Coordinates of C-alpha atoms in Angstrom, one line a residue:
M127 CA -20.0 -42.7 -1.0
P128 CA -21.9 -39.3 0.0
T129 CA -24.8 -38.4 -1.9
A130 CA -25.4 -35.5 -4.0
V131 CA -27.3 -32.8 -2.5
P132 CA -28.9 -30.5 -5.5
E133 CA -31.4 -28.5 -3.2
R134 CA -31.5 -28.7 0.2
S135 CA -30.4 -26.7 3.5
A136 CA -27.6 -27.5 5.5
G137 CA -28.5 -29.0 8.8
L138 CA -26.5 -30.4 11.8
P139 CA -23.2 -32.5 10.6
E140 CA -23.0 -36.0 10.8
D141 CA -21.2 -36.0 14.4
G142 CA -24.1 -34.3 15.9
T143 CA -22.2 -31.1 16.6
R144 CA -23.8 -27.7 16.3
P145 CA -22.6 -25.6 13.2
V146 CA -20.3 -22.7 13.6
R147 CA -22.5 -19.5 13.8
T148 CA -22.3 -17.6 10.3
T149 CA -23.3 -14.4 8.9
S150 CA -26.4 -14.1 6.2
T151 CA -23.4 -14.7 3.6
G152 CA -22.4 -17.9 5.4
R153 CA -19.2 -16.5 6.3
P154 CA -17.8 -17.2 9.9
R155 CA -17.8 -14.3 12.4
E156 CA -14.5 -13.0 11.4
L157 CA -16.0 -9.9 9.5
P158 CA -16.8 -7.8 12.4
R159 CA -13.4 -8.0 13.9
G160 CA -12.0 -7.1 10.5
M161 CA -14.2 -4.1 10.1
A162 CA -13.3 -2.9 13.6
R163 CA -9.4 -3.3 12.3
A164 CA -10.5 -1.2 9.1
A165 CA -12.1 1.4 11.4
A166 CA -9.4 1.8 13.9
S167 CA -6.8 1.9 10.7
I168 CA -8.6 4.5 9.2
G169 CA -9.1 6.5 12.7
A170 CA -5.3 6.4 13.2
L171 CA -4.3 7.4 9.7
A172 CA -7.0 10.1 9.6
V173 CA -5.5 12.0 12.6
C174 CA -1.8 11.6 11.1
Q175 CA -3.4 12.9 7.7
A176 CA -4.9 16.0 9.7
V177 CA -2.0 16.7 11.5
L178 CA 0.4 16.6 8.4
M179 CA -1.8 18.9 6.5
I180 CA -2.2 21.5 9.5
G181 CA 1.6 21.4 9.6
I182 CA 1.8 22.2 6.1
G183 CA -0.5 25.1 6.6
F184 CA 1.5 26.5 9.4
L185 CA 4.4 26.3 7.4
I186 CA 2.8 28.2 4.4
T187 CA 1.5 30.9 6.5
G188 CA 4.3 31.2 8.8
P189 CA 8.2 30.8 8.3
A190 CA 8.1 29.7 4.4
R191 CA 5.7 32.5 3.6
H192 CA 8.5 34.8 2.6
I193 CA 10.4 32.1 0.3
W194 CA 9.9 31.1 -3.2
P195 CA 7.6 29.9 -4.7
L196 CA 5.4 31.1 -2.2
T197 CA 6.4 34.8 -2.8
A198 CA 5.4 34.3 -6.5
E199 CA 1.5 33.0 -5.5
D200 CA 0.2 36.5 -5.6
G201 CA 1.8 37.2 -8.9
V202 CA 0.0 34.1 -10.5
N203 CA -3.5 35.1 -9.1
R204 CA -2.9 38.8 -10.5
G205 CA -1.8 37.2 -13.8
L206 CA -4.9 35.0 -14.2
E207 CA -7.3 38.0 -13.4
R208 CA -5.7 39.9 -16.3
L209 CA -6.6 36.8 -18.6
R210 CA -10.0 36.6 -17.8
T211 CA -12.6 36.6 -20.7
S212 CA -16.1 35.9 -21.1
T213 CA -15.5 32.6 -22.5
L214 CA -12.8 31.2 -19.7
T215 CA -15.1 32.7 -17.1
T216 CA -18.0 30.5 -18.3
L217 CA -15.8 27.3 -18.8
S218 CA -14.4 28.0 -15.3
S219 CA -17.7 28.2 -13.8
I220 CA -18.5 24.8 -15.3
G221 CA -15.2 23.4 -13.8
S222 CA -15.6 24.7 -10.4
E223 CA -19.2 23.4 -10.3
L224 CA -17.7 20.0 -10.6
G225 CA -16.1 20.3 -7.4
N226 CA -19.1 22.1 -5.6
T227 CA -20.7 20.4 -2.5
G228 CA -23.7 19.5 -4.0
T229 CA -22.1 18.0 -7.4
V230 CA -19.8 16.1 -5.3
I231 CA -22.7 14.6 -3.1
G232 CA -24.8 14.0 -6.1
V233 CA -22.0 12.1 -7.9
T234 CA -21.2 10.2 -4.9
L235 CA -24.8 8.9 -4.1
A236 CA -25.2 8.0 -8.0
A237 CA -21.9 6.2 -8.1
C238 CA -22.5 4.1 -5.1
L239 CA -26.1 3.2 -6.3
A240 CA -24.5 2.2 -9.6
I241 CA -21.9 0.2 -7.9
I242 CA -24.6 -1.7 -5.7
F243 CA -27.4 -2.3 -8.6
I244 CA -25.5 -2.6 -12.0
P245 CA -22.7 -5.1 -11.5
R246 CA -23.6 -8.9 -11.3
L247 CA -23.2 -8.5 -7.4
P248 CA -23.1 -5.6 -5.0
M249 CA -19.6 -4.5 -4.6
W250 CA -19.9 -3.3 -0.9
R251 CA -16.5 -2.9 -0.3
Q252 CA -15.9 -0.5 -3.3
V253 CA -19.1 1.4 -2.2
S254 CA -17.5 1.9 1.5
F255 CA -14.0 2.9 -0.5
L256 CA -15.6 5.7 -2.5
A257 CA -18.2 7.0 0.3
L258 CA -15.8 7.1 3.4
G259 CA -13.0 8.5 0.8
V260 CA -15.1 11.8 0.0
A261 CA -16.3 11.7 4.0
L262 CA -12.6 11.6 5.2
Q263 CA -11.7 14.4 2.8
S264 CA -14.5 16.6 3.8
L265 CA -13.9 16.0 7.8
V266 CA -10.0 16.7 7.4
F267 CA -10.9 19.7 5.2
L268 CA -13.0 21.3 8.3
V269 CA -10.2 20.7 10.7
I270 CA -7.8 22.3 8.6
T271 CA -9.9 25.4 8.2
I272 CA -10.4 25.7 11.8
A273 CA -6.8 25.5 12.7
V274 CA -5.0 27.3 9.6
D275 CA -6.2 31.0 8.9
R276 CA -5.2 31.9 5.5
Q277 CA -6.9 34.9 3.7
R278 CA -7.9 34.4 0.2
P279 CA -6.0 36.2 -2.7
D280 CA -6.0 39.9 -3.0
V281 CA -7.8 39.9 -6.4
H282 CA -11.4 40.2 -7.3
R283 CA -12.9 36.9 -6.6
L284 CA -15.9 35.8 -9.2
D285 CA -17.7 33.7 -6.5
G286 CA -19.0 34.3 -3.0
S287 CA -17.4 32.4 -0.5
L288 CA -17.9 30.8 3.1
P289 CA -16.0 32.7 6.1
T290 CA -13.6 29.8 6.0
S291 CA -9.7 29.8 5.4
S292 CA -8.3 29.8 1.9
Y293 CA -6.3 26.9 2.8
T294 CA -7.2 24.0 1.6
S295 CA -9.2 24.3 -1.5
G296 CA -12.3 22.3 -0.3
H297 CA -13.5 22.1 -4.1
T298 CA -10.2 20.5 -5.2
G299 CA -10.2 18.2 -2.4
A300 CA -13.5 16.9 -2.8
A301 CA -13.3 16.6 -6.5
T302 CA -9.8 14.7 -6.1
A303 CA -11.5 12.3 -3.3
I304 CA -14.6 11.5 -5.8
Y305 CA -13.2 11.7 -9.2
G306 CA -9.8 10.0 -8.1
G307 CA -11.8 7.5 -6.3
L308 CA -13.9 6.5 -9.3
A309 CA -10.6 6.3 -11.5
V310 CA -9.1 3.8 -8.9
L311 CA -12.4 1.7 -9.2
V312 CA -12.3 2.0 -12.9
L313 CA -8.9 0.8 -13.4
S314 CA -9.3 -2.2 -10.9
R315 CA -12.7 -3.3 -11.9
V316 CA -13.5 -2.3 -15.6
R317 CA -12.4 -4.9 -18.1
S318 CA -13.0 -2.9 -21.1
P319 CA -9.8 -1.7 -23.2
W320 CA -11.1 1.9 -22.6
R321 CA -10.8 1.9 -18.9
R322 CA -7.2 3.5 -19.0
V323 CA -8.9 6.5 -21.2
L324 CA -12.0 6.9 -18.8
A325 CA -9.7 6.7 -15.7
A326 CA -7.3 9.3 -17.3
L327 CA -10.5 11.8 -17.9
L328 CA -11.5 11.3 -14.1
F329 CA -8.1 12.0 -12.8
L330 CA -8.0 15.0 -14.9
L331 CA -11.3 16.6 -13.4
P332 CA -9.7 17.6 -10.2
V333 CA -6.9 19.5 -11.9
V334 CA -9.8 21.3 -14.2
V335 CA -11.4 22.1 -10.8
G336 CA -8.3 23.2 -9.1
L337 CA -7.3 25.5 -12.5
S338 CA -10.9 26.8 -12.3
R339 CA -10.6 27.8 -8.7
L340 CA -7.4 29.6 -9.2
Y341 CA -8.7 31.4 -12.5
R342 CA -11.8 32.7 -10.3
G343 CA -9.5 34.0 -7.6
M344 CA -10.6 31.7 -4.8
H345 CA -7.4 30.3 -4.0
H346 CA -3.6 30.5 -3.9
P347 CA -1.8 27.9 -5.9
T348 CA -0.6 26.1 -2.7
D349 CA -4.4 26.1 -1.6
V350 CA -5.1 23.9 -4.7
A351 CA -2.2 21.7 -4.1
G352 CA -3.1 21.2 -0.3
G353 CA -6.8 20.2 -1.5
M354 CA -5.2 17.5 -4.1
I355 CA -3.0 16.3 -1.6
N356 CA -5.7 16.1 1.1
G357 CA -7.9 14.2 -1.4
A358 CA -5.5 12.0 -2.4
L359 CA -4.5 11.0 1.1
S360 CA -8.2 10.2 2.3
L361 CA -8.2 7.8 -0.7
L362 CA -5.0 6.3 0.2
V363 CA -6.2 5.9 3.8
V364 CA -9.4 4.2 3.1
G365 CA -8.1 2.2 0.5
H366 CA -5.5 0.9 2.7
A367 CA -8.0 -0.4 5.2
L368 CA -11.0 -1.7 3.1
L369 CA -9.3 -2.6 -0.5
R370 CA -5.9 -4.2 0.3
D371 CA -7.4 -7.7 1.4
G372 CA -10.2 -7.9 -1.1
R373 CA -8.9 -6.6 -4.2
V374 CA -9.3 -8.7 -7.4
S375 CA -5.9 -8.7 -8.7
A376 CA -3.4 -11.1 -10.0
P377 CA -1.7 -13.0 -7.2
A378 CA 1.7 -12.1 -6.8
T379 CA 2.7 -15.5 -6.1
L380 CA 1.9 -16.5 -9.7
P381 CA 4.3 -14.6 -12.2
A382 CA 4.2 -16.1 -15.8
V383 CA 2.4 -19.0 -14.6
R384 CA 1.7 -21.8 -17.1
Q385 CA -1.6 -22.2 -18.9
A386 CA -3.3 -25.4 -17.9
P387 CA -3.9 -28.0 -20.5
R388 CA -8.0 -27.7 -20.0
A389 CA -8.2 -24.0 -21.1
E390 CA -12.0 -24.0 -21.3
L391 CA -14.8 -25.0 -18.6
L392 CA -18.0 -26.8 -20.1
P393 CA -21.1 -24.9 -18.7
G394 CA -23.3 -26.9 -16.6
R395 CA -21.0 -29.9 -15.2
V396 CA -19.9 -28.1 -11.8
A397 CA -19.8 -29.8 -8.4
V398 CA -19.8 -27.6 -5.6
V399 CA -18.3 -29.0 -2.7
V400 CA -19.5 -27.4 0.8
N401 CA -18.9 -27.7 4.4
P402 CA -22.5 -27.4 5.8
T403 CA -21.1 -26.3 9.4
T404 CA -20.0 -22.9 7.5
V405 CA -22.0 -22.6 4.1
D406 CA -25.7 -22.2 5.2
E407 CA -28.6 -22.0 2.5
S408 CA -28.5 -18.2 2.1
A409 CA -24.8 -18.6 0.9
R410 CA -25.6 -21.4 -1.4
D411 CA -28.2 -19.3 -3.1
E412 CA -25.6 -16.6 -3.6
L413 CA -23.0 -19.1 -5.2
R414 CA -26.0 -20.3 -7.5
R415 CA -26.4 -16.8 -8.5
V416 CA -22.7 -16.2 -9.4
L417 CA -22.3 -19.6 -11.0
A418 CA -25.3 -19.0 -13.2
Q419 CA -23.8 -15.6 -14.2
H420 CA -21.0 -17.2 -15.7
G421 CA -22.9 -20.0 -17.4
H422 CA -22.9 -22.7 -14.8
R423 CA -26.6 -23.2 -14.5
E424 CA -26.9 -26.7 -12.8
P425 CA -24.4 -27.2 -10.0
V426 CA -24.7 -30.2 -8.0
F427 CA -23.9 -29.6 -4.1
I428 CA -22.1 -32.4 -2.2
E429 CA -21.9 -31.7 1.4
T430 CA -18.8 -32.8 3.4
T431 CA -19.0 -34.8 6.8
A432 CA -17.2 -35.2 10.0
A433 CA -15.5 -38.3 8.7
D434 CA -14.9 -37.1 5.3
P435 CA -13.9 -33.4 5.2
G436 CA -13.8 -33.4 1.3
G437 CA -11.6 -35.8 -0.3
G438 CA -14.5 -38.3 -0.7
Q439 CA -16.7 -35.7 -2.3
A440 CA -14.1 -34.4 -4.9
A441 CA -13.6 -38.0 -5.8
Q442 CA -17.3 -38.5 -6.4
A443 CA -17.4 -35.2 -8.6
L444 CA -14.7 -36.5 -10.5
A445 CA -16.3 -40.2 -11.1
E446 CA -19.5 -38.3 -12.3
G447 CA -17.5 -36.2 -14.8
A448 CA -17.2 -33.1 -13.2
A449 CA -15.4 -30.2 -15.6
L450 CA -15.1 -27.9 -12.7
V451 CA -15.1 -28.5 -8.8
V452 CA -15.9 -25.7 -6.6
V453 CA -14.7 -26.2 -3.0
C454 CA -16.4 -24.2 -0.3
G455 CA -14.9 -24.1 3.3
G456 CA -11.8 -23.8 5.3
D457 CA -8.3 -25.0 4.7
G458 CA -8.9 -28.4 5.7
T459 CA -11.8 -28.9 3.3
V460 CA -9.7 -27.1 0.4
R461 CA -6.6 -29.2 1.1
A462 CA -8.8 -32.9 1.4
A463 CA -10.3 -31.7 -2.3
A464 CA -7.2 -30.7 -3.8
D465 CA -5.5 -33.9 -2.7
R466 CA -8.2 -35.9 -4.7
L467 CA -7.9 -33.4 -7.9
T468 CA -4.3 -33.7 -7.8
G469 CA -3.2 -34.8 -11.2
S470 CA -6.7 -34.8 -12.7
G471 CA -6.6 -31.7 -14.9
V472 CA -9.9 -30.8 -13.7
P473 CA -9.8 -27.0 -12.2
L474 CA -10.4 -26.3 -8.7
A475 CA -12.2 -23.1 -7.6
V476 CA -11.5 -21.9 -4.1
V477 CA -14.1 -20.3 -2.2
P478 CA -13.1 -19.3 1.3
F479 CA -15.4 -20.0 4.0
G480 CA -12.7 -20.7 6.6
T481 CA -10.5 -19.1 9.5
G482 CA -7.2 -18.8 7.5
N483 CA -8.1 -19.5 4.1
L484 CA -4.2 -19.7 3.1
L485 CA -4.7 -21.2 -0.6
A486 CA -7.2 -18.4 -1.5
R487 CA -4.8 -15.7 -0.1
N488 CA -1.8 -17.0 -1.8
L489 CA -4.0 -17.1 -5.3
G490 CA -4.9 -13.4 -5.0
L491 CA -8.5 -14.0 -4.5
P492 CA -10.7 -11.9 -2.4
L493 CA -11.9 -13.4 0.8
T494 CA -15.6 -12.8 0.6
P495 CA -16.9 -15.9 -1.0
A496 CA -19.2 -14.7 -3.7
E497 CA -16.4 -12.1 -4.9
A498 CA -13.9 -15.0 -4.8
L499 CA -16.1 -17.1 -6.8
D500 CA -16.8 -14.4 -9.1
A501 CA -13.4 -13.6 -9.6
A502 CA -12.3 -17.1 -10.2
L503 CA -14.7 -18.0 -12.7
G504 CA -13.8 -14.5 -14.5
G505 CA -10.3 -15.8 -14.3
A506 CA -8.1 -18.4 -16.2
P507 CA -6.9 -22.0 -15.3
R508 CA -3.3 -22.1 -14.1
V509 CA -1.5 -25.1 -13.0
I510 CA 0.5 -25.2 -9.7
D511 CA 2.7 -27.4 -7.8
V512 CA 1.9 -29.6 -4.9
A513 CA 3.8 -31.2 -2.2
R514 CA 3.4 -34.9 -1.5
V515 CA 3.9 -35.7 2.4
E516 CA 4.1 -38.8 4.5
G517 CA 5.4 -39.9 7.9
D518 CA 5.0 -42.1 10.6
G519 CA 1.0 -42.5 11.5
L520 CA 0.6 -40.1 8.6
P521 CA -0.6 -41.5 5.2
A522 CA 0.6 -40.1 2.1
T523 CA -1.5 -37.2 0.8
H524 CA -0.8 -33.8 -0.8
F525 CA -0.9 -30.2 0.2
A526 CA -0.7 -26.8 -1.7
V527 CA 0.2 -24.5 0.9
M528 CA 2.3 -25.2 4.1
S529 CA 3.3 -28.2 6.4
G530 CA 5.0 -27.4 9.8
V531 CA 6.5 -29.3 12.7
G532 CA 6.9 -27.6 16.2
L533 CA 5.7 -24.3 17.3
D534 CA 3.3 -23.7 14.5
A535 CA 1.5 -27.1 14.9
A536 CA 1.5 -26.8 18.3
M537 CA -0.5 -23.3 18.1
M538 CA -3.0 -25.1 15.4
K539 CA -3.5 -27.9 18.1
Y540 CA -4.3 -25.6 20.9
A541 CA -6.7 -23.4 18.9
E542 CA -8.5 -26.5 17.6
E543 CA -9.1 -27.3 21.4
H544 CA -10.8 -24.1 21.8
D545 CA -13.3 -24.1 19.0
R546 CA -15.4 -21.6 20.6
A547 CA -12.7 -19.0 20.6
K548 CA -11.7 -19.9 16.9
A549 CA -15.2 -19.6 15.7
M550 CA -15.6 -16.0 17.3
L551 CA -12.2 -14.7 16.7
G552 CA -11.4 -16.4 13.5
W553 CA -7.5 -16.6 12.8
P554 CA -6.2 -14.4 15.8
A555 CA -7.3 -17.4 17.9
Y556 CA -4.0 -18.8 16.6
V557 CA -1.9 -16.0 17.9
L558 CA -3.6 -16.4 21.5
A559 CA -2.5 -20.0 21.6
A560 CA 1.1 -18.8 20.8
P561 CA 2.2 -18.2 24.7
K562 CA 1.2 -21.8 25.5
A563 CA 2.8 -23.4 22.7
M564 CA 6.0 -21.5 22.9
R565 CA 6.6 -23.1 26.6
G566 CA 7.4 -26.4 24.7
P567 CA 10.9 -27.5 24.4
R568 CA 13.0 -27.1 21.6
M569 CA 13.4 -29.7 19.0
S570 CA 16.4 -31.7 17.8
L571 CA 16.2 -33.2 14.2
S572 CA 18.3 -34.4 11.3
V573 CA 17.2 -33.1 7.7
R574 CA 18.4 -34.6 4.4
L575 CA 17.6 -32.3 1.3
D576 CA 17.8 -34.0 -2.2
G577 CA 19.7 -37.1 -0.9
G578 CA 22.5 -34.9 0.5
Q579 CA 24.4 -35.3 3.7
P580 CA 21.9 -35.3 7.0
L581 CA 22.0 -31.9 8.7
R582 CA 21.6 -31.7 12.4
R583 CA 19.6 -29.0 13.7
T584 CA 17.8 -27.6 16.8
A585 CA 14.8 -25.6 16.1
R586 CA 11.3 -24.2 17.4
M587 CA 9.8 -24.7 14.1
V588 CA 10.3 -26.1 10.9
L589 CA 8.2 -25.2 7.9
V590 CA 8.0 -26.4 4.4
G591 CA 6.4 -24.1 2.3
N592 CA 4.8 -24.3 -1.6
T593 CA 3.3 -20.8 -0.9
G594 CA 4.7 -18.2 1.4
E595 CA 1.7 -16.0 2.7
L596 CA -0.1 -15.8 5.9
Q597 CA -2.9 -14.0 7.6
G598 CA -2.6 -10.2 7.6
G599 CA -0.4 -10.3 4.5
L600 CA 2.8 -11.7 6.5
R601 CA 4.9 -13.3 3.9
L602 CA 6.6 -15.8 6.4
I603 CA 8.5 -17.4 3.4
P604 CA 9.0 -14.5 0.7
D605 CA 10.3 -16.4 -2.1
A606 CA 7.9 -19.2 -1.9
R607 CA 6.3 -19.7 -5.3
P608 CA 3.5 -22.4 -6.2
D609 CA 5.0 -22.8 -9.7
D610 CA 8.8 -22.8 -9.5
G611 CA 9.2 -26.8 -9.1
V612 CA 10.7 -26.4 -5.6
L613 CA 9.6 -26.4 -2.2
D614 CA 11.1 -23.7 0.3
L615 CA 12.1 -24.7 3.9
L616 CA 12.3 -22.3 7.0
I617 CA 13.9 -23.2 10.3
L618 CA 13.2 -21.1 13.3
D619 CA 15.5 -21.4 16.6
P620 CA 15.2 -18.3 18.3
Q621 CA 16.6 -18.3 22.0
G622 CA 15.0 -15.9 24.8
A623 CA 13.4 -12.8 24.4
G624 CA 16.3 -11.3 22.4
G625 CA 16.4 -14.1 20.0
W626 CA 12.8 -13.9 19.3
L627 CA 13.2 -9.9 18.4
R628 CA 16.0 -10.7 16.1
T629 CA 14.1 -13.3 14.5
V630 CA 11.0 -11.0 14.0
S631 CA 13.3 -8.4 12.7
A632 CA 15.0 -10.6 10.2
L633 CA 11.6 -11.7 9.0
L634 CA 10.1 -8.6 8.5
R635 CA 13.6 -7.3 6.4
R636 CA 13.2 -10.7 4.3
K637 CA 16.8 -11.6 5.6
H638 CA 17.8 -14.8 4.0
D639 CA 20.4 -16.8 5.7
T640 CA 21.3 -20.3 4.0
Q641 CA 23.8 -21.2 6.7
K642 CA 22.8 -21.6 10.2
G643 CA 24.0 -19.1 12.7
A644 CA 23.3 -16.8 15.6
G645 CA 19.5 -18.0 15.5
Q646 CA 18.9 -16.5 12.5
P647 CA 15.9 -17.9 10.1
E648 CA 17.5 -20.5 7.9
F649 CA 15.9 -20.5 4.2
R650 CA 16.6 -23.4 1.9
T651 CA 15.0 -25.0 -1.3
F652 CA 14.6 -28.4 -2.2
R653 CA 12.6 -31.1 -4.4
R654 CA 12.6 -33.8 -1.7
A655 CA 13.5 -33.6 1.8
E656 CA 13.5 -36.2 4.9
F657 CA 13.1 -35.0 8.4
T658 CA 13.9 -37.2 11.5
F659 CA 13.2 -36.0 14.8
D660 CA 14.6 -37.3 18.2
A661 CA 11.0 -37.0 19.9
P662 CA 7.6 -37.2 18.6
E663 CA 6.7 -33.6 17.7
P664 CA 3.4 -32.2 16.7
R665 CA 2.8 -31.8 12.8
E666 CA 0.5 -29.5 10.8
I667 CA -0.8 -29.5 7.2
D668 CA -2.4 -26.5 5.7
G669 CA -3.4 -25.3 9.2
D670 CA -5.0 -28.8 10.5
P671 CA -3.1 -30.7 13.3
V672 CA -2.3 -34.2 12.0
G673 CA -0.7 -35.9 15.2
T674 CA 2.6 -36.3 16.4
G675 CA 5.4 -38.2 15.0
T676 CA 9.2 -38.6 14.3
R677 CA 9.5 -38.8 10.7
L678 CA 8.3 -36.9 7.5
S679 CA 9.0 -36.8 4.0
V680 CA 8.1 -34.4 1.8
E681 CA 8.5 -34.2 -2.0
V682 CA 7.3 -31.4 -4.9
V683 CA 5.1 -32.6 -7.5
P684 CA 5.3 -29.9 -10.2
G685 CA 2.3 -28.5 -12.2
A686 CA 0.1 -31.3 -10.6
L687 CA -3.0 -29.1 -9.5
T688 CA -5.2 -26.9 -11.8
V689 CA -6.6 -23.7 -10.1
L690 CA -8.6 -20.6 -11.0
V691 CA -7.2 -17.4 -10.3
P692 CA -8.2 -13.9 -11.3
N693 CA -6.8 -12.5 -14.3
R694 CA -3.9 -10.0 -13.9
E695 CA -5.4 -7.3 -15.7
H696 CA -8.6 -7.4 -13.7

């Protein structure tokens, strides 16, 4: 039985192979590629944003300038000029100052420092969201003012101004970016019941700034509206790239899930199963800090080996009375541990350190290890189904995500044969393996669902899913839910380039055909399925190849695994 390792650094695995090179947080070098994708996304969308805003500016100063409500704008500015009083002028000065360049820079800097130093862990993704949102708004604003020439209102202006175009309002745009961005972070990260009130006040500040700029005669109403649109688009562009995969939110795959029987976790009785090839000592220190912040101050670390990827370690944790098992590794490590935890009632906390991290994705966890652990420990236990699978040459085991035969299993096999590419590229290595896998022949098989009559099929891929989401947010099986008491079957049999295009189109449109025909994806649900293949075919479970075979039986085990998931309101 593996021995507990409370305090020592990770060395070479027992098979003598060299560990996968990791970052300082212990995560495989998937992050730089993710950062490159985020930068490319922000750049492309920013260009579209600038083009849109300039187009609106040309419309306002060109064909639409003689059309209502633009023809009423001068009247609005003159009306506000007649309403001026000393009190309103003072208040508008304060409101305008909230969007001033110096104020916005100061608030942004203070907020970023607070997000880094005040929480239990620095929230670098949120800091980047806020800083880049403000910076992008400013950059697009400068491009707009160069391209669009609009005179300021013909009224007495209470402020001096730079020789820039009146369109758009830079004060309003900057205020929308900073205060709107803070409101988004308050709603997504703050747990206080007052967070909605605070967010509403923050959302109100750009309106105050915009009204102040109108009152002071600095902009037309459409200039203020354009500033708000520019600031909001900047937040959407940056948020789409930075917050979509790392948000701490309730998993969409767990609506109205059942509360686990063990609702409370006992502090101090925690076993942490780690894959030493991906979880280095600095990562362990970070995990210890997060655990301590949640009241678990004496975790016992148990390392996996090449011969035992997690099952024996989870069994050891149960034998030693662990009240919580934290599993740090890839899909293989998580699946092996989950197999042993099935039916125990002991909660599993998933900490993603792998290539695919499929269970973490489907539970709605962030993909940064420390953030994932913090979100799980701050969440609640839930029970989900697992699938029991066995076949020729495949002993009975359980999985929580997916199992496949054919194309996907061949892709996994080819990617595993090129460990270096997988370590460097992450999950895109599977995509690179697709062309080679697609050259294989189609399968012929029989499938019997819930004891019914056998169905004859030809296929490129057969996939059984307890959950439906893959990397990149792709939901291959949109209706799969891990707590609905059934499993989902997807059969793909595209033929030729046209067939693949139709298949991809149907999957993107989430078209569900329960009857086979015209090469369309075929979806079915079942509780037990028996597959018989005419020839040995490659098989995979949760992304790990498990050899070839001609038989496979899969059966759902409802509510058998307890996992920690983020709270919905968080």
